[in-house]
Coordinates of C-alpha atoms (C1' of nucleotides) in Angstrom, one line a residue:
Chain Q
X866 CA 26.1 182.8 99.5
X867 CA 29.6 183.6 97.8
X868 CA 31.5 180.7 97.1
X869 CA 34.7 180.9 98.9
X870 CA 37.6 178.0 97.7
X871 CA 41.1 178.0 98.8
X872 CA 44.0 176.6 97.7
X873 CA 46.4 175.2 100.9
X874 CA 49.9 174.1 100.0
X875 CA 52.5 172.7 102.4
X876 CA 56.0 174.7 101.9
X877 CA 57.8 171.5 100.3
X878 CA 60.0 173.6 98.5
X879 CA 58.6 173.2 94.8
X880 CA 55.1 173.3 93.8
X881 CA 54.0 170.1 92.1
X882 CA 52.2 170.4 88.6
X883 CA 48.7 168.3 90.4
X884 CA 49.0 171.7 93.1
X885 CA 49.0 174.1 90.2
X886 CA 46.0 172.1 88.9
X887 CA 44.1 171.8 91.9
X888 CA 45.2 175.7 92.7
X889 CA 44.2 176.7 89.0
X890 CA 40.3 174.9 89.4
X891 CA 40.2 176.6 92.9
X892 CA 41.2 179.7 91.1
X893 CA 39.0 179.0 88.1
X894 CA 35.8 178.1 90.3
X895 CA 36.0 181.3 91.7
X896 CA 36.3 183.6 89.3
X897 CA 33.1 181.9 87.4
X898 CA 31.2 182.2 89.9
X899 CA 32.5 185.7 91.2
X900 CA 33.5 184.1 94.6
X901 CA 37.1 184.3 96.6
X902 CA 40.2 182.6 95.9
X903 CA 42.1 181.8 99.4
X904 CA 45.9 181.0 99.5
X905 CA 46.3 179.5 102.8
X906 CA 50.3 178.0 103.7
X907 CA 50.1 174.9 105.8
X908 CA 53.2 175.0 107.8
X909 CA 52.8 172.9 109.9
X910 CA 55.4 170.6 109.9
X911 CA 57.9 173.6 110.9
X912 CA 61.0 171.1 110.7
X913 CA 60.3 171.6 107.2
X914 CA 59.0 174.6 106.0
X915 CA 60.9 177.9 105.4
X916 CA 61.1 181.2 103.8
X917 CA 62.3 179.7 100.4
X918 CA 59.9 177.1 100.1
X919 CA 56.8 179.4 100.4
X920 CA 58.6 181.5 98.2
X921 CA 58.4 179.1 95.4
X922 CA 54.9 178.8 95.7
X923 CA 54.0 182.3 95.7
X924 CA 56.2 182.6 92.6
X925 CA 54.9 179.6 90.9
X926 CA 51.4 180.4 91.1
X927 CA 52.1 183.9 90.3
X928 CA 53.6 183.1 87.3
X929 CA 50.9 180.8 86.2
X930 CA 48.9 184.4 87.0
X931 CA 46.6 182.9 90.0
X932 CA 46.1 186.0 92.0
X933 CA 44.2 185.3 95.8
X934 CA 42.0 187.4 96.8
X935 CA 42.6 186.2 100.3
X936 CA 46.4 185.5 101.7
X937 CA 50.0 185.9 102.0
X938 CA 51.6 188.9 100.5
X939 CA 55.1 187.7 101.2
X940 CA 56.6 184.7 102.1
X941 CA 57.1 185.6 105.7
X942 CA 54.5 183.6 108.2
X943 CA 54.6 186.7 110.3
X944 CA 54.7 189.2 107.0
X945 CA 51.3 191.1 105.9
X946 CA 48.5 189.4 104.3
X947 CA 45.7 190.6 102.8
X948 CA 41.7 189.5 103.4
X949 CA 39.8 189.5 107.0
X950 CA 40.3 185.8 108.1
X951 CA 44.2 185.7 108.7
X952 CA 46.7 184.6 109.6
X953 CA 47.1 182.7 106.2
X954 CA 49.7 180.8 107.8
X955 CA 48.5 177.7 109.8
X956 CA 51.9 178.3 111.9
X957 CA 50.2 181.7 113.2
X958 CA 47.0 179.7 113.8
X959 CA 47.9 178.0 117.4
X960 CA 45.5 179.4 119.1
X961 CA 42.4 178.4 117.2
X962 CA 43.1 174.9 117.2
X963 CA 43.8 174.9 120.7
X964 CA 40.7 176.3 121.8
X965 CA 39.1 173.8 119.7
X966 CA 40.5 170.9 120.7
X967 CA 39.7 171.9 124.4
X968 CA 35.9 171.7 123.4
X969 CA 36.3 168.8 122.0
X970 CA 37.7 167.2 124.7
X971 CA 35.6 168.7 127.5
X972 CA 32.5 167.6 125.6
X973 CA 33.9 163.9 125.0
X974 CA 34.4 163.9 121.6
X975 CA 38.1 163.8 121.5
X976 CA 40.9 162.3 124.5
X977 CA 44.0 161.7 125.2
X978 CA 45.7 159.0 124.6
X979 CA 49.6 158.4 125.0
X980 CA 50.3 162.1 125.4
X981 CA 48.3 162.4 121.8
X982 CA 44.9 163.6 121.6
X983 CA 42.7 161.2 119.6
X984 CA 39.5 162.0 118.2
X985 CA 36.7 159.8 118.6
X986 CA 35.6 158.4 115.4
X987 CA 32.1 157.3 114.5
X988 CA 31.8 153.7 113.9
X989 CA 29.7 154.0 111.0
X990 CA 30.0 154.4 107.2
X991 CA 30.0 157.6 106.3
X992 CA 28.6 158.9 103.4
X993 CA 30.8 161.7 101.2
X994 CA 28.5 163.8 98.9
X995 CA 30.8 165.0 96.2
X996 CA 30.0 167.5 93.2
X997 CA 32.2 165.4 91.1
X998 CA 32.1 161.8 92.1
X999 CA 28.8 162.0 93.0
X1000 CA 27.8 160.1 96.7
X1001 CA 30.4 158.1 98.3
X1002 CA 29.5 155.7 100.9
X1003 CA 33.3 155.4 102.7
X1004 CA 33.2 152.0 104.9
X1005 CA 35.7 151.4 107.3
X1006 CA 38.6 149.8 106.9
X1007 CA 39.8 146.4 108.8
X1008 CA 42.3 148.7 110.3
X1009 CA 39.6 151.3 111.2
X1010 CA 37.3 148.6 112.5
X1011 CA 39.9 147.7 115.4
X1012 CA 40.3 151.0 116.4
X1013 CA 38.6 154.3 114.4
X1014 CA 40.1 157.2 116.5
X1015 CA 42.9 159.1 114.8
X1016 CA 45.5 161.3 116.7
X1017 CA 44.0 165.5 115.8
X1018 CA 47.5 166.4 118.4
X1019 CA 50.7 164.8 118.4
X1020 CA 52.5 164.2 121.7
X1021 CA 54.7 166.8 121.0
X1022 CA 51.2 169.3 121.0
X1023 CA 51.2 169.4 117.4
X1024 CA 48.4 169.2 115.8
X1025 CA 47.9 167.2 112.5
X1026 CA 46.8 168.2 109.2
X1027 CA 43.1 166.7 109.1
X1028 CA 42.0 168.8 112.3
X1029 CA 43.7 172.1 111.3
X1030 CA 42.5 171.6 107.7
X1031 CA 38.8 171.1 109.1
X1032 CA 39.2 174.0 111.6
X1033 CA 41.4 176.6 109.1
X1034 CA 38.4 175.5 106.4
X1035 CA 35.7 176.2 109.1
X1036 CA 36.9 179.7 110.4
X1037 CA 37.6 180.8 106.8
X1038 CA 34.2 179.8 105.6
X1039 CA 35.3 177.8 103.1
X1040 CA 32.2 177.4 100.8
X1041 CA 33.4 174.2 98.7
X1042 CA 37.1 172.2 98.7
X1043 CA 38.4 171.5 95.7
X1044 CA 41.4 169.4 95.7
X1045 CA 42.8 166.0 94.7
X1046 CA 41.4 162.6 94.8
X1047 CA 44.1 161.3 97.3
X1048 CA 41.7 163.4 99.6
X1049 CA 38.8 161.7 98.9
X1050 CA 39.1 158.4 101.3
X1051 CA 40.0 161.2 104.4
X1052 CA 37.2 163.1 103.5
X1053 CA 35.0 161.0 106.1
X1054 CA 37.2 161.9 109.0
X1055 CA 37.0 165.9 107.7
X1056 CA 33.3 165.0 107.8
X1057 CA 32.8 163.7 110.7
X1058 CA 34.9 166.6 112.1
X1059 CA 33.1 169.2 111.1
X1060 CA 29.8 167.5 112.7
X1061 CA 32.1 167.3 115.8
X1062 CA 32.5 170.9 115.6
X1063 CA 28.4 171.2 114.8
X1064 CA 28.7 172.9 111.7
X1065 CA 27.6 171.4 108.4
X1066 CA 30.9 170.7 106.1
X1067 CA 31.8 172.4 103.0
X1068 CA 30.9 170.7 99.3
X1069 CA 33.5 168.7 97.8
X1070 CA 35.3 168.4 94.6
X1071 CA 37.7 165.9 94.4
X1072 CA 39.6 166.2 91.2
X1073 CA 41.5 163.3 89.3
X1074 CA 45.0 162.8 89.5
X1075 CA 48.0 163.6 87.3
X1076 CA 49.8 160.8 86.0
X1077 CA 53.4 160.3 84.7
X1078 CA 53.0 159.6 80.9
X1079 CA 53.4 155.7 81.9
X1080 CA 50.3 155.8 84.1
X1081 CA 52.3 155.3 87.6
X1082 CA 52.1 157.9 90.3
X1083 CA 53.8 161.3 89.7
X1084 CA 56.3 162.8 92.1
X1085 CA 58.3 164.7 93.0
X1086 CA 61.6 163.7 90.5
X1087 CA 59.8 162.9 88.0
X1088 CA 60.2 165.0 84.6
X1089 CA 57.4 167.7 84.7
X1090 CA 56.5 167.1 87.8
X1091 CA 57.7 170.5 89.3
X1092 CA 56.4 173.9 88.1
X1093 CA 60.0 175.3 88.1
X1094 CA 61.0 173.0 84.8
X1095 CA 58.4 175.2 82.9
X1096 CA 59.8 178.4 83.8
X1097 CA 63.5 177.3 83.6
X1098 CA 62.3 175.4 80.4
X1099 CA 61.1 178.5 79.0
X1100 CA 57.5 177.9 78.5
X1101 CA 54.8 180.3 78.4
X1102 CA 52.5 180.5 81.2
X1103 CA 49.7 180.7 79.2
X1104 CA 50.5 177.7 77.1
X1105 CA 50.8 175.7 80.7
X1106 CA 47.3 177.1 82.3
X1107 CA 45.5 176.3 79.0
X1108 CA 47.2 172.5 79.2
X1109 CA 46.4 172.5 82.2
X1110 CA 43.0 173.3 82.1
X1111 CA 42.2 170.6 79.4
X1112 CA 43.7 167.6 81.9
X1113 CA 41.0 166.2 83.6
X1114 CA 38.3 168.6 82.5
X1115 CA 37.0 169.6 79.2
X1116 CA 35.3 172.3 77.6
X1117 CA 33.1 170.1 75.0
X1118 CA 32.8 171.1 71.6
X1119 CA 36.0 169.7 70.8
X1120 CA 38.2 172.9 71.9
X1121 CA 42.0 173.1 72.8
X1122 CA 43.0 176.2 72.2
X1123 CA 41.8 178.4 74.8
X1124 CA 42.3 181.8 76.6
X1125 CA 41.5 182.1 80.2
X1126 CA 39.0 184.3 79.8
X1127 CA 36.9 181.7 77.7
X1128 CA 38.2 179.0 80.3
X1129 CA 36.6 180.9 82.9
X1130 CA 33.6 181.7 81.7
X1131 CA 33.1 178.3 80.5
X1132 CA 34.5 176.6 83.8
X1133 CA 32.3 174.2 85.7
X1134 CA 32.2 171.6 88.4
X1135 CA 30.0 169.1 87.1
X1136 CA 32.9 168.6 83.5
X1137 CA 35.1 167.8 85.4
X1138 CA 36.3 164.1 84.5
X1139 CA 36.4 161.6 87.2
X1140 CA 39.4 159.6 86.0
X1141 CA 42.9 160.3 86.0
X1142 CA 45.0 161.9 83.4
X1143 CA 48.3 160.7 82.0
X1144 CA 50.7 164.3 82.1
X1145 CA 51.6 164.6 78.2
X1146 CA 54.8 166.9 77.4
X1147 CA 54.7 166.7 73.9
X1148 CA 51.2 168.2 74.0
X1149 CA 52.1 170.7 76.3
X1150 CA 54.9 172.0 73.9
X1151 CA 52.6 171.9 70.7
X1152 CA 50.6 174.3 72.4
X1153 CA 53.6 176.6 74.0
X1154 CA 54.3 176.8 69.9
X1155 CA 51.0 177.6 69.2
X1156 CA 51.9 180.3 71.8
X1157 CA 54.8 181.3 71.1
X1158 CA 54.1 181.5 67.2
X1159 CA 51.4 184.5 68.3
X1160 CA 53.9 186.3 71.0
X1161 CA 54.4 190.0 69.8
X1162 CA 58.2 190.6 68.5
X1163 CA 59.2 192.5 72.1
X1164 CA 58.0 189.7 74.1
X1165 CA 59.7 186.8 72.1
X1166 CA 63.1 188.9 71.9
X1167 CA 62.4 189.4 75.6
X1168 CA 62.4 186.0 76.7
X1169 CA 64.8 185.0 73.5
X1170 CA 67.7 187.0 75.1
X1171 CA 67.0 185.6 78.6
X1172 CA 67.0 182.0 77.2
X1173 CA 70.3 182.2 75.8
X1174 CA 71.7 184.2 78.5
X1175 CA 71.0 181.4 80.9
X1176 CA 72.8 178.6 78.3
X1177 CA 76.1 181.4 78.5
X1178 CA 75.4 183.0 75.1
X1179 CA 75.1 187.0 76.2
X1180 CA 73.4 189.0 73.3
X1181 CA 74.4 192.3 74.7
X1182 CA 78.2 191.9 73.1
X1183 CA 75.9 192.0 70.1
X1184 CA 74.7 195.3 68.4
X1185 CA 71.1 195.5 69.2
X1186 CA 69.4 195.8 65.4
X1187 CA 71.7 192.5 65.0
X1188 CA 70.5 190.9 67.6
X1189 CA 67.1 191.9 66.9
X1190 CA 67.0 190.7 63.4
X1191 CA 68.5 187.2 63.7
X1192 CA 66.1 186.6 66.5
X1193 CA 63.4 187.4 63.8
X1194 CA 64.4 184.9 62.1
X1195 CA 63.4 182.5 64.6
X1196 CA 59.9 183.9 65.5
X1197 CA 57.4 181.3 64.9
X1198 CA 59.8 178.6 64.2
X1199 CA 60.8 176.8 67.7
X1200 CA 58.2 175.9 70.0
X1201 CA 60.3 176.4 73.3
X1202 CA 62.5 178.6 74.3
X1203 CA 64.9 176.3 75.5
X1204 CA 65.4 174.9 71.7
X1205 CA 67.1 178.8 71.2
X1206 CA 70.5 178.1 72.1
X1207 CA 71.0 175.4 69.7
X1208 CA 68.3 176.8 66.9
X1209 CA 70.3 180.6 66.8
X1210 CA 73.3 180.0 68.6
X1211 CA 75.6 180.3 65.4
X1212 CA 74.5 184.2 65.5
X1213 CA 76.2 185.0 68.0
X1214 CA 79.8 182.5 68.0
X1215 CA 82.4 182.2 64.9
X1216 CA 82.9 178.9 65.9
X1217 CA 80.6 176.5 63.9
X1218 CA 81.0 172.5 65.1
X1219 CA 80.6 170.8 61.4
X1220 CA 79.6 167.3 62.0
X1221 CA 82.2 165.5 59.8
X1222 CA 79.4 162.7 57.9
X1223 CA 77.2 166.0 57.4
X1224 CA 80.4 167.6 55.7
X1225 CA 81.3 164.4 54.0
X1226 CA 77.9 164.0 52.3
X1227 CA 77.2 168.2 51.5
X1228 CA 80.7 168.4 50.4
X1229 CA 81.7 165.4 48.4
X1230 CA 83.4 165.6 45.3
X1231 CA 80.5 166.2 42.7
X1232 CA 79.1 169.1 45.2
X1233 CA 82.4 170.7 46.5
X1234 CA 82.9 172.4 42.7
X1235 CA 79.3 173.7 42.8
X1236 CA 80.0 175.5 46.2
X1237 CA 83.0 176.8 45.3
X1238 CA 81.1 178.4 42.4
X1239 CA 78.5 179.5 45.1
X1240 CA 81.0 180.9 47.2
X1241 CA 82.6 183.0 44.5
X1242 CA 79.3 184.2 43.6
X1243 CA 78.3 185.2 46.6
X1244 CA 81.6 187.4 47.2
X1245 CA 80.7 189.1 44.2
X1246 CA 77.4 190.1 44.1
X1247 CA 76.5 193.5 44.6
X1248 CA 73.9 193.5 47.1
X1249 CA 74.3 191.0 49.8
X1250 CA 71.1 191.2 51.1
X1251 CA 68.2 187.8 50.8
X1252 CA 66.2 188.4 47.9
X1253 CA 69.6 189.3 46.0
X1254 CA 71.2 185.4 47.2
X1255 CA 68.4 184.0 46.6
X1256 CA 68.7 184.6 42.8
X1257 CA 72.2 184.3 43.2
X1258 CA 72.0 180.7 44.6
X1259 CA 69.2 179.5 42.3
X1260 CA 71.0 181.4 39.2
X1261 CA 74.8 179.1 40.2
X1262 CA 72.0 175.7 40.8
X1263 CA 70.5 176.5 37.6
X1264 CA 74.0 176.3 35.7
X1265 CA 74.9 173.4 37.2
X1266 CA 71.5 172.0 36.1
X1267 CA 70.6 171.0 39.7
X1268 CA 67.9 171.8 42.4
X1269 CA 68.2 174.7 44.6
X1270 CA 68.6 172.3 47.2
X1271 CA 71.8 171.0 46.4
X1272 CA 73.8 174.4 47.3
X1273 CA 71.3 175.1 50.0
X1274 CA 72.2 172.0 52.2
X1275 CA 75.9 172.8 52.2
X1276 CA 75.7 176.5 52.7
X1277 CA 72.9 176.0 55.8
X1278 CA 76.0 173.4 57.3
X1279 CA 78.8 175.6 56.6
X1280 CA 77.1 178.9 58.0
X1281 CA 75.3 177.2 61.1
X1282 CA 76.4 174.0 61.8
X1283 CA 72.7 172.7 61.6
X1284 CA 70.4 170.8 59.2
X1285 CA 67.4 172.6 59.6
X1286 CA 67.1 176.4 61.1
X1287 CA 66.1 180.1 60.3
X1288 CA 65.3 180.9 56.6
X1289 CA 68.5 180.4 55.0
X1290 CA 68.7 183.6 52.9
X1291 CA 67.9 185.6 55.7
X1292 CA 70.3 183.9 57.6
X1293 CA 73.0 184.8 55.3
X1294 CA 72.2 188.3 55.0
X1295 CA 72.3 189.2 58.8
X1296 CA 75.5 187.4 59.1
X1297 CA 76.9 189.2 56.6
X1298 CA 79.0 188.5 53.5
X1299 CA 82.3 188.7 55.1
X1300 CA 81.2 186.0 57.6
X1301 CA 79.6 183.7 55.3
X1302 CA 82.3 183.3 53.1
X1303 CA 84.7 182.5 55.9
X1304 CA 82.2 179.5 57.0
X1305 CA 82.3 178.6 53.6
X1306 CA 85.9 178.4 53.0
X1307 CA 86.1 177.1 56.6
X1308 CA 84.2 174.3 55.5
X1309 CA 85.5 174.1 52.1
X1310 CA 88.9 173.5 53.5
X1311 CA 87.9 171.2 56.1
X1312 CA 87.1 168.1 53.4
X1313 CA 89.1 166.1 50.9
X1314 CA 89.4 167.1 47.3
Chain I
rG1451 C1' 44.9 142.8 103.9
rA1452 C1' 40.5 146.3 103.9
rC1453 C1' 38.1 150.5 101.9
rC1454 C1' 37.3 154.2 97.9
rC1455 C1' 37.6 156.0 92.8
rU1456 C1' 38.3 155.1 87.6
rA1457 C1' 38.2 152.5 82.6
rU1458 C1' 36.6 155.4 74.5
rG1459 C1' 43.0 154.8 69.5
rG1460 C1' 49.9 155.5 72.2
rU1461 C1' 48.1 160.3 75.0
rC1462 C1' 44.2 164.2 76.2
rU1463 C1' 39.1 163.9 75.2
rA1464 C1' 33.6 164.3 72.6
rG1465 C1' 29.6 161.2 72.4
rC1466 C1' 25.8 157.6 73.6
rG1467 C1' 20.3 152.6 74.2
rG1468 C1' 20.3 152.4 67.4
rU1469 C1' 26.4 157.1 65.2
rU1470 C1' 30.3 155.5 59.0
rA1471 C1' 32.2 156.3 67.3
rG1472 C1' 33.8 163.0 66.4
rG1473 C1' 38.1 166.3 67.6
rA1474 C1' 43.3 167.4 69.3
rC1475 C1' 48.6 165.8 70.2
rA1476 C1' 51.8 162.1 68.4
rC1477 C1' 52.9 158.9 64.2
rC1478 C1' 52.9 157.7 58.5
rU1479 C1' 52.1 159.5 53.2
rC1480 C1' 51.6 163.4 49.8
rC1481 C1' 51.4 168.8 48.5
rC1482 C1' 53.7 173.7 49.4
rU1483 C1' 58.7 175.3 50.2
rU1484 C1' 65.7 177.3 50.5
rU1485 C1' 66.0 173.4 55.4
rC1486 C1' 62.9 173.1 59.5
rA1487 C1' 58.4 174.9 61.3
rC1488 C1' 53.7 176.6 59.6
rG1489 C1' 49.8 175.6 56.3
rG1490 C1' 46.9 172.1 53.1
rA1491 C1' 45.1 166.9 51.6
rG1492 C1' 45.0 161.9 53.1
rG1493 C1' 46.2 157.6 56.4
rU1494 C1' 47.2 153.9 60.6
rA1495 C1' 45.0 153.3 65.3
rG1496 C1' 39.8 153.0 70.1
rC1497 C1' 34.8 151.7 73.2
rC1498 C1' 39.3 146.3 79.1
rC1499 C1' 36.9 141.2 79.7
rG1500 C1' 32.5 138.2 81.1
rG1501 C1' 27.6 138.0 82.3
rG1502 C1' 22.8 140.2 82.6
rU1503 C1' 18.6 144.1 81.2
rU1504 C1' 16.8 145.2 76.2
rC1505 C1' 14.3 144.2 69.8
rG1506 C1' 19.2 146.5 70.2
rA1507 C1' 24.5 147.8 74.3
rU1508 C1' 30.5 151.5 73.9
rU1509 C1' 26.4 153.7 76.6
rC1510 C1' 22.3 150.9 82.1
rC1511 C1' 23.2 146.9 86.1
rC1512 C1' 26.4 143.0 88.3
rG1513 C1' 31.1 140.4 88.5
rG1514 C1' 36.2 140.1 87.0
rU1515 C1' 40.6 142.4 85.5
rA1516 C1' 43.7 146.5 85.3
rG1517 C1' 45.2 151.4 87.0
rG1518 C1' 45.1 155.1 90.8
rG1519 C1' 44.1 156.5 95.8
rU1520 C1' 43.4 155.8 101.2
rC1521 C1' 43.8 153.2 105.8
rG1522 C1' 50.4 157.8 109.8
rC1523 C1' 51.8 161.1 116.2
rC1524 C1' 53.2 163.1 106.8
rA1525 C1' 50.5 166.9 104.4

RNA sequence: GACCCUAUGGUCUAGCGGUUAGGACACCUCCCUUUCACGGAGGUAGCCCGGGUUCGAUUCCCGGUAGGGUCGCCA
């Protein structure tokens, strides 16, 4: 039997990072085991939903490169899909639950109740078998002892999300459901559903829970929460999936560093980890730098131009081989894309902020001499290009009978604004003699003595 | 309140009836170096607590504690 799994978000207008985990296992589960991947949309709660919000989740888990072999092609409930158990769309699904819930209630198993229909629950224990957490006996709770039934319609004739999950699940022939813990508790009531409905249920998977760095619950505000940050943040999808894929299961053999080939063909049920996992950023952008260190040149200045488009600075007032060069210069350096703005930003503007205790302690009155000397130096050699100021700038230290490091500092300050950034000879070359000296007399001029 | 799940350094994890408890991120020190990053060499830091079982428990069992989840005419 191919495994079919499915991944069924509700249109909330963002797609939280414990979705893109449970959608990336789904997606992972069945590409190991040459199964489908469904995308179903629960839209149920039509108040709610729109066009926008599925939109983001198409977008996210295209981005993240989760293709479904089953499901929506656009965002539209009514739009084309692709796959032979449509609509993906619960909102399209009326019909079907309709029909279902009439058996139900003609054979006894479900009745109505204050306009709702309530489905009669068994009494008993019920016992979960789950590929991860192994057997669950659920007992009831003192709130389910007084009264067991749960409403499968609303009053209004909506139905709720436990009996269309069950039935969606059922018609789709959803082989094994793979989702969050927060499931596991309900599962009984899926169970005993699906035995309503005389068909055995699916296997489960319930996967832990993603936890805000502090160990409390995370949603929806909270930082990283959202998958939008990572694109907007300018991380690398890949970086994210491979993160990802370590929270909450693990490869063995003390990997990290994976593609998603490798994850795939490695990918299991049983490794999965039955305890939750605190969401760490700083992780997450060690390995967007491992990354982003490998990205060929055309994709880095790529996603380099669109990073400092989006914080105002537009490249394209820049000649291209300019451009092109200072962004080398950066390759391999910053671990996001976000850090690009402030990393290369004095490329591409004349005006330099100098923070004044930077200036006051590069250009005090033993060093200001020395870069004067630099300075003059530097307007007179030949060849401005880096190897040529290199020798330069260790040839003026080495008269003054101090480290290279003393001229460095000031010149990197003058010419960027920055303490740390590109490699500082190359910097000065692609900016160009006549700009570097008017930093450096910019500076110069701005402090005593 | 009841029910369910979980528990290895700060974080993600490997391991397991007998190990010097391994790796990664982060942090600290040093080296390399034009800064930073990278790279290299070191370092700090861990089996939640209490009972059992056992010759021996981080590992198995029970209890506690803590964290998370669920008990909706939300999904």
């Amino acid at each position: 039997m191919t495994v079919r799994v499915r991944f069924a978000p509700s249109p909330t207008g963002y797609l939280h990072i414990g979705g893109a985990r449970t959608a990336l296992f789904n997606w992972l589960y069945a590409r190991h085991t040459g199964g489908k991947f469904i995308l179903r949309i629960e839209d149920t709660d039509a108040a709610r939903n729109s066009l926008e919000a599925v939109e983001v989740i198409l977008q996210g888990l295209r981005w993240l490169g989760l293709d479904w072999d089953e499901g929506p092609l656009t965002a539209d409930a009514a739009g084309p899909c692709k796959g032979s158990s449509g609509p993906y769309f619960q909102s399209q699904r009326k019909a079907n639950y309709e029909q279902r819930v009439a058996a139900l209630l003609s054979r006894g198993l479900a009745y109505e109740h204050e306009g709702a229909v309530k489905f009669r629950m068994q009494r008993e224990a019920v016992i979960i078998p789950d590929l991860v957490v192994g057997e669950v006996r659920r007992e009831l709770t003192d709130r389910e002892a007084e009264d067991p039934d749960f409403v499968i319609v609303r009053s209004d004739g909506q139905p709720v999300f436990h009996l269309v999950n069950v039935i969606d699940d059922l018609d789709m022939g959803i082989t094994h459901v793979i989702r969050g813990e927060d499931h596991l508790s309900n599962t009984a009531k899926h169970i005993a559903l699906f035995r309503a409905f005389g068909v055995p249920p699916p296997k489960y998977a319930h996967i832990p829970l993603i936890l805000n760095g502090d160990g409390s619950k995370m949603s929806k505000r909270d930082t990283g929460a959202s998958m939008t940050t990572y694109v907007e943040e300018g991380f690398l999808p890949e970086a994210v999936v491979n993160y990802l894929c370590l929270l909450g299961w693990s490869p063995k053999e003390n990997r990290e560093k994976m593609s998603v080939a490798e994850v795939v063909e490695r990918f299991d049920l049983p490794q999965i980890l039955r305890h939750n996992a605190r969401f760490d950023m700083t992780k997450l952008q060690w390995l967007n730098g491992e990354y982003l260190r490998e990205l060929p040149p055309e994709k880095f200045h790529a996603a380099a131009v669109h990073a400092l488009a989006r914080a105002g600075i537009d490249t394209n007032k820049w000649p291209l081989p300019y451009v092109k060069a200072a962004l080398d210069t950066c390759l391999g350096k910053v671990k996001l894309f976000s850090e690009l703005p402030a990393y290369a930003g004095f490329y591409f503007t004349d005006e330099i902020k100098l923070d004044a205790a930077a200036l006051a302690k590069d250009f005090d009155a033993e060093n200001k001499p020395r870069v004067e000397k630099l300075r003059g130096a530097f307007q007179q050699t030949a060849n401005f290009d880096a190897a040529s100021l290199e020798a330069v700038l260790k040839e003026t230290a080495k008269a003054f009978g101090v480290k290279a490091g003393v001229l460095v500092h000031p010149a990197r300050l003058a010419c960027t604004g920055n303490a740390a950034g590109p490699s500082l000879y190359h910097l000065l070359e692609i900016l160009g003699r006549e700009r570097v000296l008017a930093r450096l007399d910019r500076a110069l001029r701005s402090t005593p003595g």
